Amino acid sequence: MSWNTFGRVLRFTTWGESHGAAIGAVVDGCPPGLELAENDIQPFLDARKPGQNKFTTQRKEPDAVRILSGVFEGRTTGTPISLLIENTDQRSKDYSEIANTYRPGHADYAYDAKYGFRDYRGGGRSSARETAMRVAAGAVARLIIPEASILGYVAEIGGDKADPANFDPEEIGRNPFWCPDAEAAERWEGLIDNARKAGSSLGAVVECVASGVPAGWGAPIYAKLDSDLAAGMMSINAVKGVEIGDGFDAARLTGEQNADAMSPGPDGPEFAANHAGGIAGGISTGQPVACRVAFKPTSSILTPVESITRDGKATQVRTKGRHDPCVGIRGTPVVEAMMALVLADHKLLHRAQCG
Ligand SMILES: Cc1cc2nc3c(=O)[nH]c(=O)nc-3n(C[C@H](O)[C@H](O)[C@H](O)COP(=O)(O)O)c2cc1C
């Protein structure tokens, strides 16, 4: 089994490689009757697309999406929705030198060990080109959950944190880092520029908050909303950690500090805090659903790194080609998409059981 499908009721399958003719997704289980056109998807792809500024990879892909099926007269029909993006700016010769070498931090060795075969052009299937299709599928998912408002942003780059006291949602779209703190964005410009010029890279922490999620989405035990969220986020390239709510910090609090005290309010329960990230017992509480996602620094760096060739000889790898100095930046729309896909799936799952 090759596991290219995610979701329980709303299921999406992605296909394609970095340097193949095209990449695509099939979104199955979408309710019928929703208005859907390419224009509903394209803005989210534009937010993720490469080559937009000097802080991301210079690969230039228009990432223009086409809907091939599942929509008739502007509405979803309930049948599989096929989405397609053509690859237009592949430069496979950039990768000819590493055809027989394993790039540390990439999936090269692991794919070869598993399949005995690999498409080395741009990482093949392991390339984050695939994440464009998650963003496209995520745009469809958003139409299923109009009650939820999803906000993703970069909270930290290279260990330098945005200050929550400076949090301004308007600022997120104003700088190239999805940073909610104007002062941090200014610092990050220098940070990323230095890393890029040195051919180095930096890690990042992305936060994502979904407000408007009603209480009751999720399921106990094996389909917990938090475990599905963690799986979805962890499946994104370069993600090495996921926290729900306070995450690891909760382990450093006392029970009193960590309690999300409740009181009666005019529209239902009110909570004094949201350490749990809007989820209890695997089910949403009506508070914002919040997670933090840790992206490792881009593995492709100009500094030579010790490695081995396919036939086991020692060598060094110095990755040329076009790369993001901090993949967490372009990872932010992908995190939002996975949040939308998990929430939409759980809304439909909840409806299936509880009406
Ligand atoms: C949006 C996005 C863009 C990425 N671009 C690059 C890149 O330019 N260079 C690179 O080395 N890794 C990049 N990555 C990460 C690799 O795809 C990933 O590290 C690699 O496939 C190994 O998988 P793993 O880190 O999940 O174990 C990117 C990740 C994301 C989410």
JSON list of C-alpha atoms in Angstrom, two decimals, residues 138-335:
[
{"chain": "A", "resi": 138, "resn": "GLY", "atom": "CA", "xyz": [-7.86, 22.56, 1.31]},
{"chain": "A", "resi": 139, "resn": "ALA", "atom": "CA", "xyz": [-9.61, 25.31, -0.65]},
{"chain": "A", "resi": 140, "resn": "VAL", "atom": "CA", "xyz": [-12.42, 22.84, -1.43]},
{"chain": "A", "resi": 141, "resn": "ALA", "atom": "CA", "xyz": [-12.53, 21.82, 2.24]},
{"chain": "A", "resi": 142, "resn": "ARG", "atom": "CA", "xyz": [-12.97, 25.45, 3.30]},
{"chain": "A", "resi": 143, "resn": "LEU", "atom": "CA", "xyz": [-16.25, 25.58, 1.36]},
{"chain": "A", "resi": 144, "resn": "ILE", "atom": "CA", "xyz": [-17.58, 22.76, 3.55]},
{"chain": "A", "resi": 145, "resn": "ILE", "atom": "CA", "xyz": [-16.80, 24.66, 6.79]},
{"chain": "A", "resi": 146, "resn": "PRO", "atom": "CA", "xyz": [-17.94, 28.27, 6.23]},
{"chain": "A", "resi": 147, "resn": "GLU", "atom": "CA", "xyz": [-18.48, 28.59, 10.00]},
{"chain": "A", "resi": 148, "resn": "ALA", "atom": "CA", "xyz": [-14.73, 28.23, 10.63]},
{"chain": "A", "resi": 149, "resn": "SER", "atom": "CA", "xyz": [-12.18, 30.96, 10.09]},
{"chain": "A", "resi": 150, "resn": "ILE", "atom": "CA", "xyz": [-8.63, 29.67, 9.76]},
{"chain": "A", "resi": 151, "resn": "LEU", "atom": "CA", "xyz": [-5.58, 31.82, 10.41]},
{"chain": "A", "resi": 152, "resn": "GLY", "atom": "CA", "xyz": [-2.02, 30.55, 9.97]},
{"chain": "A", "resi": 153, "resn": "TYR", "atom": "CA", "xyz": [1.09, 32.60, 10.64]},
{"chain": "A", "resi": 154, "resn": "VAL", "atom": "CA", "xyz": [4.79, 32.18, 11.34]},
{"chain": "A", "resi": 155, "resn": "ALA", "atom": "CA", "xyz": [5.51, 32.60, 15.04]},
{"chain": "A", "resi": 156, "resn": "GLU", "atom": "CA", "xyz": [9.25, 31.98, 15.02]},
{"chain": "A", "resi": 157, "resn": "ILE", "atom": "CA", "xyz": [12.14, 31.82, 12.55]},
{"chain": "A", "resi": 158, "resn": "GLY", "atom": "CA", "xyz": [15.61, 30.59, 13.41]},
{"chain": "A", "resi": 159, "resn": "GLY", "atom": "CA", "xyz": [14.74, 30.76, 17.13]},
{"chain": "A", "resi": 160, "resn": "ASP", "atom": "CA", "xyz": [13.67, 34.43, 16.91]},
{"chain": "A", "resi": 161, "resn": "LYS", "atom": "CA", "xyz": [10.09, 34.67, 18.17]},
{"chain": "A", "resi": 162, "resn": "ALA", "atom": "CA", "xyz": [7.35, 37.08, 17.15]},
{"chain": "A", "resi": 163, "resn": "ASP", "atom": "CA", "xyz": [6.10, 38.91, 20.26]},
{"chain": "A", "resi": 164, "resn": "PRO", "atom": "CA", "xyz": [2.48, 37.93, 21.07]},
{"chain": "A", "resi": 165, "resn": "ALA", "atom": "CA", "xyz": [2.07, 41.46, 22.53]},
{"chain": "A", "resi": 166, "resn": "ASN", "atom": "CA", "xyz": [2.61, 42.85, 18.99]},
{"chain": "A", "resi": 167, "resn": "PHE", "atom": "CA", "xyz": [0.12, 40.42, 17.39]},
{"chain": "A", "resi": 168, "resn": "ASP", "atom": "CA", "xyz": [-1.70, 42.17, 14.55]},
{"chain": "A", "resi": 169, "resn": "PRO", "atom": "CA", "xyz": [-3.71, 39.93, 12.18]},
{"chain": "A", "resi": 170, "resn": "GLU", "atom": "CA", "xyz": [-3.58, 42.67, 9.51]},
{"chain": "A", "resi": 171, "resn": "GLU", "atom": "CA", "xyz": [0.22, 42.50, 9.54]},
{"chain": "A", "resi": 172, "resn": "ILE", "atom": "CA", "xyz": [0.29, 38.82, 8.47]},
{"chain": "A", "resi": 173, "resn": "GLY", "atom": "CA", "xyz": [-0.45, 39.58, 4.81]},
{"chain": "A", "resi": 174, "resn": "ARG", "atom": "CA", "xyz": [1.74, 42.70, 4.72]},
{"chain": "A", "resi": 175, "resn": "ASN", "atom": "CA", "xyz": [5.15, 41.04, 4.95]},
{"chain": "A", "resi": 176, "resn": "PRO", "atom": "CA", "xyz": [6.62, 38.09, 3.01]},
{"chain": "A", "resi": 177, "resn": "PHE", "atom": "CA", "xyz": [6.92, 35.93, 6.15]},
{"chain": "A", "resi": 178, "resn": "TRP", "atom": "CA", "xyz": [3.25, 35.65, 7.25]},
{"chain": "A", "resi": 179, "resn": "CYS", "atom": "CA", "xyz": [4.47, 37.31, 10.44]},
{"chain": "A", "resi": 180, "resn": "PRO", "atom": "CA", "xyz": [1.89, 38.93, 12.76]},
{"chain": "A", "resi": 181, "resn": "ASP", "atom": "CA", "xyz": [4.51, 41.16, 14.44]},
{"chain": "A", "resi": 182, "resn": "ALA", "atom": "CA", "xyz": [5.87, 44.04, 12.29]},
{"chain": "A", "resi": 183, "resn": "GLU", "atom": "CA", "xyz": [9.03, 44.35, 14.40]},
{"chain": "A", "resi": 184, "resn": "ALA", "atom": "CA", "xyz": [9.84, 40.65, 14.13]},
{"chain": "A", "resi": 185, "resn": "ALA", "atom": "CA", "xyz": [9.18, 40.77, 10.37]},
{"chain": "A", "resi": 186, "resn": "GLU", "atom": "CA", "xyz": [11.80, 43.48, 10.05]},
{"chain": "A", "resi": 187, "resn": "ARG", "atom": "CA", "xyz": [14.34, 41.40, 11.99]},
{"chain": "A", "resi": 188, "resn": "TRP", "atom": "CA", "xyz": [13.51, 38.29, 9.98]},
{"chain": "A", "resi": 189, "resn": "GLU", "atom": "CA", "xyz": [14.28, 40.09, 6.74]},
{"chain": "A", "resi": 190, "resn": "GLY", "atom": "CA", "xyz": [17.93, 40.39, 7.81]},
{"chain": "A", "resi": 191, "resn": "LEU", "atom": "CA", "xyz": [17.94, 36.89, 9.28]},
{"chain": "A", "resi": 192, "resn": "ILE", "atom": "CA", "xyz": [16.67, 35.21, 6.11]},
{"chain": "A", "resi": 193, "resn": "ASP", "atom": "CA", "xyz": [18.75, 37.40, 3.83]},
{"chain": "A", "resi": 194, "resn": "ASN", "atom": "CA", "xyz": [21.92, 36.40, 5.68]},
{"chain": "A", "resi": 195, "resn": "ALA", "atom": "CA", "xyz": [20.98, 32.73, 5.59]},
{"chain": "A", "resi": 196, "resn": "ARG", "atom": "CA", "xyz": [20.20, 32.93, 1.87]},
{"chain": "A", "resi": 197, "resn": "LYS", "atom": "CA", "xyz": [23.43, 34.73, 1.01]},
{"chain": "A", "resi": 198, "resn": "ALA", "atom": "CA", "xyz": [25.41, 32.18, 3.03]},
{"chain": "A", "resi": 199, "resn": "GLY", "atom": "CA", "xyz": [23.62, 29.33, 1.21]},
{"chain": "A", "resi": 200, "resn": "SER", "atom": "CA", "xyz": [22.32, 28.24, 4.62]},
{"chain": "A", "resi": 201, "resn": "SER", "atom": "CA", "xyz": [18.79, 27.76, 5.97]},
{"chain": "A", "resi": 202, "resn": "LEU", "atom": "CA", "xyz": [16.60, 28.28, 9.05]},
{"chain": "A", "resi": 203, "resn": "GLY", "atom": "CA", "xyz": [13.75, 26.47, 10.78]},
{"chain": "A", "resi": 204, "resn": "ALA", "atom": "CA", "xyz": [10.39, 27.97, 11.71]},
{"chain": "A", "resi": 205, "resn": "VAL", "atom": "CA", "xyz": [7.36, 27.49, 13.96]},
{"chain": "A", "resi": 206, "resn": "VAL", "atom": "CA", "xyz": [3.97, 28.02, 12.33]},
{"chain": "A", "resi": 207, "resn": "GLU", "atom": "CA", "xyz": [0.86, 28.56, 14.42]},
{"chain": "A", "resi": 208, "resn": "CYS", "atom": "CA", "xyz": [-2.65, 27.92, 13.13]},
{"chain": "A", "resi": 209, "resn": "VAL", "atom": "CA", "xyz": [-5.90, 28.85, 14.82]},
{"chain": "A", "resi": 210, "resn": "ALA", "atom": "CA", "xyz": [-9.40, 27.93, 13.63]},
{"chain": "A", "resi": 211, "resn": "SER", "atom": "CA", "xyz": [-12.14, 29.97, 15.26]},
{"chain": "A", "resi": 212, "resn": "GLY", "atom": "CA", "xyz": [-15.86, 29.37, 14.84]},
{"chain": "A", "resi": 213, "resn": "VAL", "atom": "CA", "xyz": [-15.57, 25.59, 15.16]},
{"chain": "A", "resi": 214, "resn": "PRO", "atom": "CA", "xyz": [-18.64, 24.47, 17.12]},
{"chain": "A", "resi": 215, "resn": "ALA", "atom": "CA", "xyz": [-18.44, 22.04, 20.04]},
{"chain": "A", "resi": 216, "resn": "GLY", "atom": "CA", "xyz": [-18.83, 18.41, 19.03]},
{"chain": "A", "resi": 217, "resn": "TRP", "atom": "CA", "xyz": [-16.54, 17.83, 16.03]},
{"chain": "A", "resi": 218, "resn": "GLY", "atom": "CA", "xyz": [-14.11, 14.97, 16.51]},
{"chain": "A", "resi": 219, "resn": "ALA", "atom": "CA", "xyz": [-14.50, 11.46, 17.78]},
{"chain": "A", "resi": 220, "resn": "PRO", "atom": "CA", "xyz": [-13.29, 9.51, 20.76]},
{"chain": "A", "resi": 221, "resn": "ILE", "atom": "CA", "xyz": [-10.33, 7.17, 20.84]},
{"chain": "A", "resi": 222, "resn": "TYR", "atom": "CA", "xyz": [-9.17, 6.37, 17.28]},
{"chain": "A", "resi": 223, "resn": "ALA", "atom": "CA", "xyz": [-10.44, 9.39, 15.36]},
{"chain": "A", "resi": 224, "resn": "LYS", "atom": "CA", "xyz": [-9.62, 12.14, 17.84]},
{"chain": "A", "resi": 225, "resn": "LEU", "atom": "CA", "xyz": [-9.66, 15.57, 16.30]},
{"chain": "A", "resi": 226, "resn": "ASP", "atom": "CA", "xyz": [-6.25, 16.24, 17.83]},
{"chain": "A", "resi": 227, "resn": "SER", "atom": "CA", "xyz": [-4.71, 12.99, 16.63]},
{"chain": "A", "resi": 228, "resn": "ASP", "atom": "CA", "xyz": [-6.02, 13.58, 13.08]},
{"chain": "A", "resi": 229, "resn": "LEU", "atom": "CA", "xyz": [-4.71, 17.16, 13.21]},
{"chain": "A", "resi": 230, "resn": "ALA", "atom": "CA", "xyz": [-1.32, 15.95, 14.40]},
{"chain": "A", "resi": 231, "resn": "ALA", "atom": "CA", "xyz": [-1.23, 13.31, 11.63]},
{"chain": "A", "resi": 232, "resn": "GLY", "atom": "CA", "xyz": [-2.22, 15.87, 9.00]},
{"chain": "A", "resi": 233, "resn": "MET", "atom": "CA", "xyz": [0.36, 18.41, 10.09]},
{"chain": "A", "resi": 234, "resn": "MET", "atom": "CA", "xyz": [3.08, 15.82, 10.57]},
{"chain": "A", "resi": 235, "resn": "SER", "atom": "CA", "xyz": [2.49, 14.59, 7.02]},
{"chain": "A", "resi": 236, "resn": "ILE", "atom": "CA", "xyz": [3.67, 17.96, 5.65]},
{"chain": "A", "resi": 237, "resn": "ASN", "atom": "CA", "xyz": [7.24, 17.92, 4.30]},
{"chain": "A", "resi": 238, "resn": "ALA", "atom": "CA", "xyz": [9.89, 19.08, 6.78]},
{"chain": "A", "resi": 239, "resn": "VAL", "atom": "CA", "xyz": [7.52, 19.09, 9.79]},
{"chain": "A", "resi": 240, "resn": "LYS", "atom": "CA", "xyz": [9.20, 17.55, 12.82]},
{"chain": "A", "resi": 241, "resn": "GLY", "atom": "CA", "xyz": [6.85, 18.54, 15.64]},
{"chain": "A", "resi": 242, "resn": "VAL", "atom": "CA", "xyz": [3.18, 19.35, 16.30]},
{"chain": "A", "resi": 243, "resn": "GLU", "atom": "CA", "xyz": [1.67, 20.76, 19.46]},
{"chain": "A", "resi": 244, "resn": "ILE", "atom": "CA", "xyz": [-2.04, 21.10, 20.19]},
{"chain": "A", "resi": 245, "resn": "GLY", "atom": "CA", "xyz": [-2.85, 24.08, 22.42]},
{"chain": "A", "resi": 246, "resn": "ASP", "atom": "CA", "xyz": [-0.06, 24.55, 24.93]},
{"chain": "A", "resi": 247, "resn": "GLY", "atom": "CA", "xyz": [1.46, 21.25, 23.83]},
{"chain": "A", "resi": 248, "resn": "PHE", "atom": "CA", "xyz": [4.75, 20.52, 25.58]},
{"chain": "A", "resi": 249, "resn": "ASP", "atom": "CA", "xyz": [4.37, 23.64, 27.73]},
{"chain": "A", "resi": 250, "resn": "ALA", "atom": "CA", "xyz": [1.31, 22.03, 29.38]},
{"chain": "A", "resi": 251, "resn": "ALA", "atom": "CA", "xyz": [3.66, 19.45, 30.84]},
{"chain": "A", "resi": 252, "resn": "ARG", "atom": "CA", "xyz": [5.38, 22.27, 32.71]},
{"chain": "A", "resi": 253, "resn": "LEU", "atom": "CA", "xyz": [2.17, 23.64, 34.28]},
{"chain": "A", "resi": 254, "resn": "THR", "atom": "CA", "xyz": [0.31, 22.58, 37.40]},
{"chain": "A", "resi": 255, "resn": "GLY", "atom": "CA", "xyz": [-3.27, 21.32, 37.19]},
{"chain": "A", "resi": 256, "resn": "GLU", "atom": "CA", "xyz": [-4.47, 24.69, 38.50]},
{"chain": "A", "resi": 257, "resn": "GLN", "atom": "CA", "xyz": [-2.53, 26.60, 35.86]},
{"chain": "A", "resi": 258, "resn": "ASN", "atom": "CA", "xyz": [-3.60, 24.29, 33.05]},
{"chain": "A", "resi": 259, "resn": "ALA", "atom": "CA", "xyz": [-7.33, 24.23, 33.91]},
{"chain": "A", "resi": 260, "resn": "ASP", "atom": "CA", "xyz": [-9.53, 25.82, 31.28]},
{"chain": "A", "resi": 261, "resn": "ALA", "atom": "CA", "xyz": [-12.03, 26.99, 33.92]},
{"chain": "A", "resi": 262, "resn": "MET", "atom": "CA", "xyz": [-15.64, 27.13, 32.74]},
{"chain": "A", "resi": 263, "resn": "SER", "atom": "CA", "xyz": [-18.48, 29.46, 33.62]},
{"chain": "A", "resi": 264, "resn": "PRO", "atom": "CA", "xyz": [-22.03, 29.90, 32.32]},
{"chain": "A", "resi": 265, "resn": "GLY", "atom": "CA", "xyz": [-22.37, 32.54, 29.60]},
{"chain": "A", "resi": 266, "resn": "PRO", "atom": "CA", "xyz": [-25.31, 33.92, 27.64]},
{"chain": "A", "resi": 267, "resn": "ASP", "atom": "CA", "xyz": [-24.51, 31.73, 24.60]},
{"chain": "A", "resi": 268, "resn": "GLY", "atom": "CA", "xyz": [-23.28, 28.62, 26.37]},
{"chain": "A", "resi": 269, "resn": "PRO", "atom": "CA", "xyz": [-20.19, 27.86, 28.40]},
{"chain": "A", "resi": 270, "resn": "GLU", "atom": "CA", "xyz": [-17.36, 30.35, 28.66]},
{"chain": "A", "resi": 271, "resn": "PHE", "atom": "CA", "xyz": [-13.75, 29.33, 29.20]},
{"chain": "A", "resi": 272, "resn": "ALA", "atom": "CA", "xyz": [-11.20, 31.33, 31.18]},
{"chain": "A", "resi": 273, "resn": "ALA", "atom": "CA", "xyz": [-8.31, 29.98, 29.05]},
{"chain": "A", "resi": 274, "resn": "ASN", "atom": "CA", "xyz": [-7.60, 27.64, 26.15]},
{"chain": "A", "resi": 275, "resn": "HIS", "atom": "CA", "xyz": [-4.61, 25.56, 27.19]},
{"chain": "A", "resi": 276, "resn": "ALA", "atom": "CA", "xyz": [-6.24, 22.53, 25.53]},
{"chain": "A", "resi": 277, "resn": "GLY", "atom": "CA", "xyz": [-6.28, 24.14, 22.07]},
{"chain": "A", "resi": 278, "resn": "GLY", "atom": "CA", "xyz": [-10.05, 23.81, 21.74]},
{"chain": "A", "resi": 279, "resn": "ILE", "atom": "CA", "xyz": [-10.12, 20.03, 22.00]},
{"chain": "A", "resi": 280, "resn": "ALA", "atom": "CA", "xyz": [-11.04, 17.76, 24.94]},
{"chain": "A", "resi": 281, "resn": "GLY", "atom": "CA", "xyz": [-11.38, 13.99, 24.71]},
{"chain": "A", "resi": 282, "resn": "GLY", "atom": "CA", "xyz": [-10.68, 14.25, 20.99]},
{"chain": "A", "resi": 283, "resn": "ILE", "atom": "CA", "xyz": [-13.76, 16.48, 20.45]},
{"chain": "A", "resi": 284, "resn": "SER", "atom": "CA", "xyz": [-13.95, 20.23, 19.84]},
{"chain": "A", "resi": 285, "resn": "THR", "atom": "CA", "xyz": [-15.14, 22.34, 22.78]},
{"chain": "A", "resi": 286, "resn": "GLY", "atom": "CA", "xyz": [-16.26, 25.42, 20.82]},
{"chain": "A", "resi": 287, "resn": "GLN", "atom": "CA", "xyz": [-13.05, 27.26, 21.65]},
{"chain": "A", "resi": 288, "resn": "PRO", "atom": "CA", "xyz": [-10.56, 28.09, 18.88]},
{"chain": "A", "resi": 289, "resn": "VAL", "atom": "CA", "xyz": [-8.76, 24.98, 17.66]},
{"chain": "A", "resi": 290, "resn": "ALA", "atom": "CA", "xyz": [-5.07, 25.83, 17.90]},
{"chain": "A", "resi": 291, "resn": "CYS", "atom": "CA", "xyz": [-1.87, 24.06, 16.94]},
{"chain": "A", "resi": 292, "resn": "ARG", "atom": "CA", "xyz": [1.83, 24.80, 16.51]},
{"chain": "A", "resi": 293, "resn": "VAL", "atom": "CA", "xyz": [3.90, 23.17, 13.80]},
{"chain": "A", "resi": 294, "resn": "ALA", "atom": "CA", "xyz": [7.72, 22.94, 13.81]},
{"chain": "A", "resi": 295, "resn": "PHE", "atom": "CA", "xyz": [9.47, 23.04, 10.42]},
{"chain": "A", "resi": 296, "resn": "LYS", "atom": "CA", "xyz": [13.10, 21.97, 10.27]},
{"chain": "A", "resi": 297, "resn": "PRO", "atom": "CA", "xyz": [15.61, 24.13, 8.37]},
{"chain": "A", "resi": 298, "resn": "THR", "atom": "CA", "xyz": [15.76, 23.44, 4.62]},
{"chain": "A", "resi": 299, "resn": "SER", "atom": "CA", "xyz": [18.07, 20.50, 4.03]},
{"chain": "A", "resi": 300, "resn": "SER", "atom": "CA", "xyz": [19.39, 21.81, 0.69]},
{"chain": "A", "resi": 301, "resn": "ILE", "atom": "CA", "xyz": [22.31, 24.04, 1.64]},
{"chain": "A", "resi": 302, "resn": "LEU", "atom": "CA", "xyz": [25.42, 25.19, -0.17]},
{"chain": "A", "resi": 303, "resn": "THR", "atom": "CA", "xyz": [27.78, 24.11, 2.64]},
{"chain": "A", "resi": 304, "resn": "PRO", "atom": "CA", "xyz": [29.19, 20.66, 1.81]},
{"chain": "A", "resi": 305, "resn": "VAL", "atom": "CA", "xyz": [27.75, 17.89, 4.04]},
{"chain": "A", "resi": 306, "resn": "GLU", "atom": "CA", "xyz": [29.22, 14.40, 4.42]},
{"chain": "A", "resi": 307, "resn": "SER", "atom": "CA", "xyz": [27.21, 11.69, 2.70]},
{"chain": "A", "resi": 308, "resn": "ILE", "atom": "CA", "xyz": [27.47, 8.51, 0.67]},
{"chain": "A", "resi": 309, "resn": "THR", "atom": "CA", "xyz": [26.93, 7.53, -2.94]},
{"chain": "A", "resi": 310, "resn": "ARG", "atom": "CA", "xyz": [24.40, 4.93, -4.08]},
{"chain": "A", "resi": 311, "resn": "ASP", "atom": "CA", "xyz": [27.16, 2.32, -4.12]},
{"chain": "A", "resi": 312, "resn": "GLY", "atom": "CA", "xyz": [28.25, 3.14, -0.58]},
{"chain": "A", "resi": 313, "resn": "LYS", "atom": "CA", "xyz": [31.29, 5.39, -1.12]},
{"chain": "A", "resi": 314, "resn": "ALA", "atom": "CA", "xyz": [31.94, 8.44, 1.05]},
{"chain": "A", "resi": 315, "resn": "THR", "atom": "CA", "xyz": [31.26, 11.75, -0.65]},
{"chain": "A", "resi": 316, "resn": "GLN", "atom": "CA", "xyz": [30.14, 15.29, 0.06]},
{"chain": "A", "resi": 317, "resn": "VAL", "atom": "CA", "xyz": [26.90, 16.93, -0.98]},
{"chain": "A", "resi": 318, "resn": "ARG", "atom": "CA", "xyz": [26.60, 20.60, -1.75]},
{"chain": "A", "resi": 319, "resn": "THR", "atom": "CA", "xyz": [23.09, 21.27, -2.99]},
{"chain": "A", "resi": 320, "resn": "LYS", "atom": "CA", "xyz": [22.75, 23.64, -5.87]},
{"chain": "A", "resi": 321, "resn": "GLY", "atom": "CA", "xyz": [19.44, 24.36, -7.58]},
{"chain": "A", "resi": 322, "resn": "ARG", "atom": "CA", "xyz": [16.67, 26.62, -6.31]},
{"chain": "A", "resi": 323, "resn": "HIS", "atom": "CA", "xyz": [15.59, 26.28, -2.71]},
{"chain": "A", "resi": 324, "resn": "ASP", "atom": "CA", "xyz": [13.70, 28.05, 0.06]},
{"chain": "A", "resi": 325, "resn": "PRO", "atom": "CA", "xyz": [16.03, 29.37, 2.79]},
{"chain": "A", "resi": 326, "resn": "CYS", "atom": "CA", "xyz": [13.18, 28.71, 5.27]},
{"chain": "A", "resi": 327, "resn": "VAL", "atom": "CA", "xyz": [10.51, 26.24, 4.16]},
{"chain": "A", "resi": 328, "resn": "GLY", "atom": "CA", "xyz": [8.23, 27.13, 7.08]},
{"chain": "A", "resi": 329, "resn": "ILE", "atom": "CA", "xyz": [7.26, 30.33, 5.28]},
{"chain": "A", "resi": 330, "resn": "ARG", "atom": "CA", "xyz": [5.74, 28.62, 2.26]},
{"chain": "A", "resi": 331, "resn": "GLY", "atom": "CA", "xyz": [4.60, 25.86, 4.61]},
{"chain": "A", "resi": 332, "resn": "THR", "atom": "CA", "xyz": [2.12, 28.25, 6.27]},
{"chain": "A", "resi": 333, "resn": "PRO", "atom": "CA", "xyz": [-0.64, 28.00, 3.60]},
{"chain": "A", "resi": 334, "resn": "VAL", "atom": "CA", "xyz": [-0.10, 24.23, 3.67]},
{"chain": "A", "resi": 335, "resn": "VAL", "atom": "CA", "xyz": [-0.69, 24.16, 7.44]}
]
